[in-house]
mmCIF file of C-alpha atoms and ligand atoms in Angstrom:
data_model
loop_
_atom_site.group_PDB
_atom_site.id
_atom_site.type_symbol
_atom_site.label_atom_id
_atom_site.label_comp_id
_atom_site.label_asym_id
_atom_site.label_seq_id
_atom_site.Cartn_x
_atom_site.Cartn_y
_atom_site.Cartn_z
ATOM 1 C CA MET A 17 0.000 0.000 0.000
ATOM 2 C CA THR A 18 1.425 3.436 -0.919
ATOM 3 C CA PRO A 19 1.869 5.620 2.155
ATOM 4 C CA LEU A 20 -0.477 8.588 2.428
ATOM 5 C CA THR A 21 0.858 12.027 1.534
ATOM 6 C CA ARG A 22 1.122 14.647 4.231
ATOM 7 C CA ASP A 23 -2.183 16.233 3.118
ATOM 8 C CA GLN A 24 -3.886 12.831 3.196
ATOM 9 C CA VAL A 25 -2.596 12.164 6.736
ATOM 10 C CA ARG A 26 -3.976 15.557 7.710
ATOM 11 C CA LEU A 27 -7.375 14.584 6.262
ATOM 12 C CA SER A 28 -7.235 11.263 8.125
ATOM 13 C CA LYS A 29 -6.659 13.088 11.412
ATOM 14 C CA ARG A 30 -9.529 15.449 10.614
ATOM 15 C CA LEU A 31 -11.763 12.425 9.963
ATOM 16 C CA SER A 32 -10.737 10.946 13.335
ATOM 17 C CA LEU A 33 -11.591 14.241 14.996
ATOM 18 C CA VAL A 34 -15.086 14.557 13.517
ATOM 19 C CA LEU A 35 -16.023 10.837 13.455
ATOM 20 C CA ARG A 36 -14.703 10.029 16.956
ATOM 21 C CA HIS A 37 -14.419 13.088 19.111
ATOM 22 C CA ARG A 38 -16.023 16.336 17.946
ATOM 23 C CA PRO A 39 -18.537 15.911 15.074
ATOM 24 C CA GLU A 40 -19.996 19.306 15.934
ATOM 25 C CA VAL A 41 -16.878 21.186 14.747
ATOM 26 C CA ALA A 42 -17.895 20.243 11.185
ATOM 27 C CA GLY A 43 -21.626 20.616 11.862
ATOM 28 C CA LEU A 44 -22.073 16.829 11.701
ATOM 29 C CA SER A 45 -24.129 14.523 13.849
ATOM 30 C CA LEU A 46 -23.544 10.798 14.200
ATOM 31 C CA ASP A 47 -26.372 8.288 14.522
ATOM 32 C CA ALA A 48 -26.662 5.951 17.520
ATOM 33 C CA ASN A 49 -24.115 3.544 15.980
ATOM 34 C CA GLY A 50 -21.688 6.253 14.913
ATOM 35 C CA TRP A 51 -22.624 6.475 11.213
ATOM 36 C CA THR A 52 -22.986 9.672 9.211
ATOM 37 C CA PRO A 53 -23.854 10.037 5.498
ATOM 38 C CA VAL A 54 -20.785 10.224 3.242
ATOM 39 C CA ALA A 55 -22.444 12.973 1.176
ATOM 40 C CA THR A 56 -22.914 15.153 4.274
ATOM 41 C CA LEU A 57 -19.312 14.563 5.341
ATOM 42 C CA LEU A 58 -17.952 15.523 1.893
ATOM 43 C CA THR A 59 -19.875 18.801 1.945
ATOM 44 C CA ALA A 60 -18.913 19.520 5.563
ATOM 45 C CA LEU A 61 -15.181 18.999 4.914
ATOM 46 C CA GLY A 62 -15.169 20.413 1.365
ATOM 47 C CA ILE A 63 -13.574 17.296 -0.133
ATOM 48 C CA SER A 64 -14.387 14.995 -3.053
ATOM 49 C CA ARG A 65 -15.452 11.357 -2.837
ATOM 50 C CA ALA A 66 -12.183 10.365 -4.512
ATOM 51 C CA GLU A 67 -10.140 12.226 -1.882
ATOM 52 C CA LEU A 68 -12.099 10.496 0.881
ATOM 53 C CA ASP A 69 -11.805 7.043 -0.696
ATOM 54 C CA VAL A 70 -7.999 7.272 -0.956
ATOM 55 C CA VAL A 71 -7.709 8.076 2.758
ATOM 56 C CA VAL A 72 -10.201 5.405 3.850
ATOM 57 C CA ALA A 73 -8.544 2.712 1.694
ATOM 58 C CA GLY A 74 -4.958 3.785 2.397
ATOM 59 C CA ASN A 75 -5.350 4.202 6.148
ATOM 60 C CA ASP A 76 -2.651 2.219 7.968
ATOM 61 C CA LYS A 77 -5.049 0.980 10.648
ATOM 62 C CA ALA A 78 -8.278 0.848 8.603
ATOM 63 C CA ARG A 79 -9.750 3.360 11.046
ATOM 64 C CA PHE A 80 -12.865 4.121 8.961
ATOM 65 C CA ALA A 81 -15.599 1.886 7.575
ATOM 66 C CA VAL A 82 -18.046 2.683 4.765
ATOM 67 C CA SER A 83 -21.348 0.856 4.390
ATOM 68 C CA THR A 84 -24.416 1.288 2.240
ATOM 69 C CA ALA A 85 -27.748 2.029 3.951
ATOM 70 C CA PRO A 86 -30.970 0.305 2.800
ATOM 71 C CA ASP A 87 -31.908 3.477 0.865
ATOM 72 C CA GLY A 88 -28.656 3.194 -1.130
ATOM 73 C CA ALA A 89 -26.855 6.094 0.577
ATOM 74 C CA ASP A 90 -23.279 5.443 1.680
ATOM 75 C CA LEU A 91 -22.527 5.912 5.377
ATOM 76 C CA ILE A 92 -19.152 6.202 7.142
ATOM 77 C CA ARG A 93 -18.010 5.724 10.724
ATOM 78 C CA ALA A 94 -14.843 5.301 12.764
ATOM 79 C CA SER A 95 -14.331 1.628 13.633
ATOM 80 C CA GLN A 96 -13.189 2.382 17.210
ATOM 81 C CA GLY A 97 -11.678 5.026 19.459
ATOM 82 C CA HIS A 98 -14.683 7.284 20.115
ATOM 83 C CA SER A 99 -14.636 9.762 22.980
ATOM 84 C CA ARG A 100 -16.945 9.103 25.859
ATOM 85 C CA ARG A 101 -18.507 12.554 25.279
ATOM 86 C CA VAL A 102 -19.859 11.261 21.925
ATOM 87 C CA ALA A 103 -22.825 8.973 22.625
ATOM 88 C CA VAL A 104 -22.014 6.182 20.183
ATOM 89 C CA ASP A 105 -22.672 2.467 20.606
ATOM 90 C CA LEU A 106 -20.816 0.511 17.910
ATOM 91 C CA ASP A 107 -23.201 -2.391 18.536
ATOM 92 C CA LEU A 108 -20.413 -4.953 18.219
ATOM 93 C CA PRO A 109 -21.222 -8.517 19.301
ATOM 94 C CA PRO A 110 -19.389 -9.977 22.311
ATOM 95 C CA VAL A 111 -16.454 -12.133 21.166
ATOM 96 C CA ASP A 112 -14.436 -14.716 23.082
ATOM 97 C CA PRO A 113 -10.956 -13.225 23.407
ATOM 98 C CA PRO A 114 -7.655 -15.092 23.097
ATOM 99 C CA ARG A 115 -6.032 -16.196 26.367
ATOM 100 C CA GLU A 116 -3.833 -13.106 26.444
ATOM 101 C CA LEU A 117 -4.045 -9.600 24.989
ATOM 102 C CA PHE A 118 -1.571 -6.710 25.253
ATOM 103 C CA HIS A 119 -1.527 -3.015 26.058
ATOM 104 C CA GLY A 120 1.339 -0.597 25.367
ATOM 105 C CA THR A 121 1.620 2.461 27.577
ATOM 106 C CA PRO A 122 4.254 4.976 28.721
ATOM 107 C CA ARG A 123 6.171 3.716 31.751
ATOM 108 C CA ALA A 124 5.012 6.827 33.605
ATOM 109 C CA ASN A 125 1.504 5.261 33.759
ATOM 110 C CA LEU A 126 2.648 1.943 35.206
ATOM 111 C CA ALA A 127 2.315 2.605 38.954
ATOM 112 C CA SER A 128 -1.140 4.073 38.516
ATOM 113 C CA ILE A 129 -2.269 1.152 36.289
ATOM 114 C CA GLN A 130 -0.906 -1.380 38.788
ATOM 115 C CA ARG A 131 -2.948 0.353 41.462
ATOM 116 C CA ASP A 132 -6.220 1.109 39.624
ATOM 117 C CA GLY A 133 -6.163 -1.246 36.621
ATOM 118 C CA LEU A 134 -6.679 -0.077 33.026
ATOM 119 C CA ARG A 135 -9.439 2.536 32.696
ATOM 120 C CA PRO A 136 -11.012 3.829 29.466
ATOM 121 C CA ARG A 137 -10.104 7.399 30.402
ATOM 122 C CA SER A 138 -11.700 9.719 27.814
ATOM 123 C CA ARG A 139 -12.819 6.847 25.541
ATOM 124 C CA HIS A 140 -15.640 4.308 25.736
ATOM 125 C CA HIS A 141 -13.335 1.306 26.145
ATOM 126 C CA VAL A 142 -9.898 0.155 27.145
ATOM 127 C CA HIS A 143 -8.106 -0.708 23.877
ATOM 128 C CA LEU A 144 -6.076 -3.927 23.750
ATOM 129 C CA SER A 145 -3.774 -5.259 21.039
ATOM 130 C CA ILE A 146 -3.554 -8.757 19.597
ATOM 131 C CA ASP A 147 0.255 -8.940 19.887
ATOM 132 C CA VAL A 148 3.293 -7.271 21.458
ATOM 133 C CA PRO A 149 4.496 -5.435 18.301
ATOM 134 C CA THR A 150 1.086 -3.796 17.878
ATOM 135 C CA ALA A 151 1.018 -2.797 21.564
ATOM 136 C CA LEU A 152 4.487 -1.253 21.192
ATOM 137 C CA VAL A 153 3.276 0.898 18.292
ATOM 138 C CA VAL A 154 0.300 2.099 20.370
ATOM 139 C CA GLY A 155 2.511 2.953 23.377
ATOM 140 C CA ARG A 156 5.106 4.736 21.238
ATOM 141 C CA ARG A 157 2.491 7.283 20.131
ATOM 142 C CA ARG A 158 3.032 8.846 23.538
ATOM 143 C CA SER A 159 6.548 8.000 24.725
ATOM 144 C CA THR A 160 9.824 6.327 23.808
ATOM 145 C CA ASP A 161 9.848 4.643 27.220
ATOM 146 C CA VAL A 162 7.064 2.119 26.776
ATOM 147 C CA VAL A 163 5.868 -0.795 28.889
ATOM 148 C CA VAL A 164 3.873 -3.627 27.324
ATOM 149 C CA LEU A 165 1.347 -5.161 29.691
ATOM 150 C CA ALA A 166 -0.122 -8.630 29.278
ATOM 151 C CA VAL A 167 -3.821 -8.879 30.093
ATOM 152 C CA ALA A 168 -5.252 -12.238 31.183
ATOM 153 C CA SER A 169 -8.221 -11.850 28.864
ATOM 154 C CA GLY A 170 -9.155 -15.543 28.917
ATOM 155 C CA VAL A 171 -9.524 -15.532 32.704
ATOM 156 C CA MET A 172 -11.404 -12.219 32.545
ATOM 157 C CA ALA A 173 -13.877 -13.678 30.037
ATOM 158 C CA ASP A 174 -14.380 -16.695 32.310
ATOM 159 C CA GLU A 175 -15.216 -14.235 35.088
ATOM 160 C CA GLY A 176 -17.836 -12.510 32.943
ATOM 161 C CA HIS A 177 -15.959 -9.540 31.457
ATOM 162 C CA VAL A 178 -17.254 -8.801 27.961
ATOM 163 C CA PHE A 179 -14.885 -8.286 25.018
ATOM 164 C CA HIS A 180 -15.527 -6.904 21.540
ATOM 165 C CA ARG A 181 -13.325 -6.738 18.457
ATOM 166 C CA SER A 182 -13.604 -3.634 16.302
ATOM 167 C CA ASP A 183 -13.841 -3.938 12.517
ATOM 168 C CA ASN A 184 -10.133 -3.072 12.345
ATOM 169 C CA GLY A 185 -9.031 -5.689 14.865
ATOM 170 C CA VAL A 186 -8.685 -3.673 18.084
ATOM 171 C CA TRP A 187 -9.901 -5.539 21.198
ATOM 172 C CA LEU A 188 -12.199 -3.561 23.450
ATOM 173 C CA THR A 189 -13.379 -4.058 27.031
ATOM 174 C CA THR A 190 -14.678 -1.755 29.733
ATOM 175 C CA VAL A 191 -12.000 -2.067 32.433
ATOM 176 C CA VAL A 192 -9.101 -4.381 33.243
ATOM 177 C CA PRO A 193 -8.622 -4.995 36.979
ATOM 178 C CA SER A 194 -4.990 -4.746 38.098
ATOM 179 C CA SER A 195 -5.122 -8.376 39.269
ATOM 180 C CA HIS A 196 -5.296 -9.444 35.598
ATOM 181 C CA ILE A 197 -2.341 -7.349 34.416
ATOM 182 C CA SER A 198 1.327 -8.337 34.321
ATOM 183 C CA VAL A 199 4.346 -6.595 32.843
ATOM 184 C CA LYS A 200 5.345 -8.376 29.639
ATOM 185 C CA ARG A 201 8.162 -6.230 28.372
ATOM 186 C CA THR A 202 9.865 -3.015 29.402
ATOM 187 C CA ASN A 203 12.315 -0.607 27.825
ATOM 188 C CA PRO A 204 12.101 -2.123 24.350
HETATM 189 C C1 HQG B 22 -3.573 5.020 30.057
HETATM 190 C C2 HQG B 22 -4.985 4.367 18.818
HETATM 191 C C3 HQG B 22 -2.735 5.668 34.310
HETATM 192 C C4 HQG B 22 -3.487 4.051 28.898
HETATM 193 C C5 HQG B 22 -4.470 3.024 19.270
HETATM 194 C C6 HQG B 22 -3.210 5.012 27.747
HETATM 195 C C7 HQG B 22 -5.566 2.481 20.121
HETATM 196 C C8 HQG B 22 -3.865 4.811 32.505
HETATM 197 C C9 HQG B 22 -3.967 6.267 28.145
HETATM 198 C C10 HQG B 22 -6.398 3.669 20.510
HETATM 199 C C11 HQG B 22 -4.755 4.120 33.360
HETATM 200 C C12 HQG B 22 -5.266 6.441 27.401
HETATM 201 C C13 HQG B 22 -6.380 3.878 21.990
HETATM 202 C C14 HQG B 22 -4.563 4.254 34.769
HETATM 203 C C15 HQG B 22 -5.319 3.669 31.325
HETATM 204 N N1 HQG B 22 -3.549 5.036 35.185
HETATM 205 N N2 HQG B 22 -2.858 5.581 32.976
HETATM 206 N N3 HQG B 22 -5.338 3.638 35.665
HETATM 207 N N4 HQG B 22 -5.641 3.431 32.607
HETATM 208 N N5 HQG B 22 -4.247 4.504 31.253
HETATM 209 O O1 HQG B 22 -5.324 7.125 23.655
HETATM 210 O O2 HQG B 22 -4.946 2.571 24.405
HETATM 211 O O3 HQG B 22 -4.185 5.617 16.127
HETATM 212 O O4 HQG B 22 -7.284 6.734 25.216
HETATM 213 O O5 HQG B 22 -2.445 3.126 29.093
HETATM 214 O O6 HQG B 22 -4.154 2.186 18.186
HETATM 215 O O7 HQG B 22 -3.301 4.531 24.135
HETATM 216 O O8 HQG B 22 -6.082 6.715 17.291
HETATM 217 O O9 HQG B 22 -5.769 4.850 24.726
HETATM 218 O O10 HQG B 22 -1.842 5.314 27.614
HETATM 219 O O11 HQG B 22 -6.385 1.558 19.490
HETATM 220 O O12 HQG B 22 -6.521 4.993 15.530
HETATM 221 O O13 HQG B 22 -4.289 6.118 29.545
HETATM 222 O O14 HQG B 22 -5.831 4.779 19.837
HETATM 223 O O15 HQG B 22 -5.650 4.269 17.628
HETATM 224 O O16 HQG B 22 -4.930 6.785 26.083
HETATM 225 O O17 HQG B 22 -5.047 4.129 22.447
HETATM 226 P P1 HQG B 22 -5.881 6.443 24.864
HETATM 227 P P2 HQG B 22 -4.673 3.966 23.982
HETATM 228 P P3 HQG B 22 -5.596 5.474 16.582
#
């Protein structure tokens, strides 16, 4: 896949902003499941369908999903990562998780996480990765000094915690108690 140009990355970030965090800055509203009409989005952002399609298809994490409504209109939403202040329910089915999932975070958060567990903070869910390399990438968004935590997701599921998998493969759950977290890798 060809990497996005700088302008396309900028558009991708703008899409994340309006489809996950602040739809109102573009005068958009999202439906209960986070969808908004593509035509409305194009007008709101002043972009063409071709410009949108390149960014949706070329996005490194497949952050956005397009689907066609029964009336034939195309809709778009972010596949995960919404702010709690945006009332969106992705309506994902519960899925049995693998035995272990991972979470990359700056070392500065470690003591607090070991005390309070993983919290969704400003988002709807705690985000977990399928493997250590992916968790490292997530943690490195914020720091070069990253800790990868292993989450005992299999045991959590046995205890009744519910897991979902977003359309782009991110694992989601509401909280992870500190008792189910261990340090997998530090100072990579
Ligand atoms: C931390 C990206 C202290 C948590 C990624 C994280 C992901 C605590 C930060 C998605 C804590 C929240 C989400 C506690 C949690 N004490 N720190 N008790 N509980 N934290 O951005 O997982 O590129 O909301 O470790 O790929 O970093 O945007 O979550 O560092 O899927 O598409 O609080 O964002 O996707 O940060 O990243 P975030 P995240 P995109």
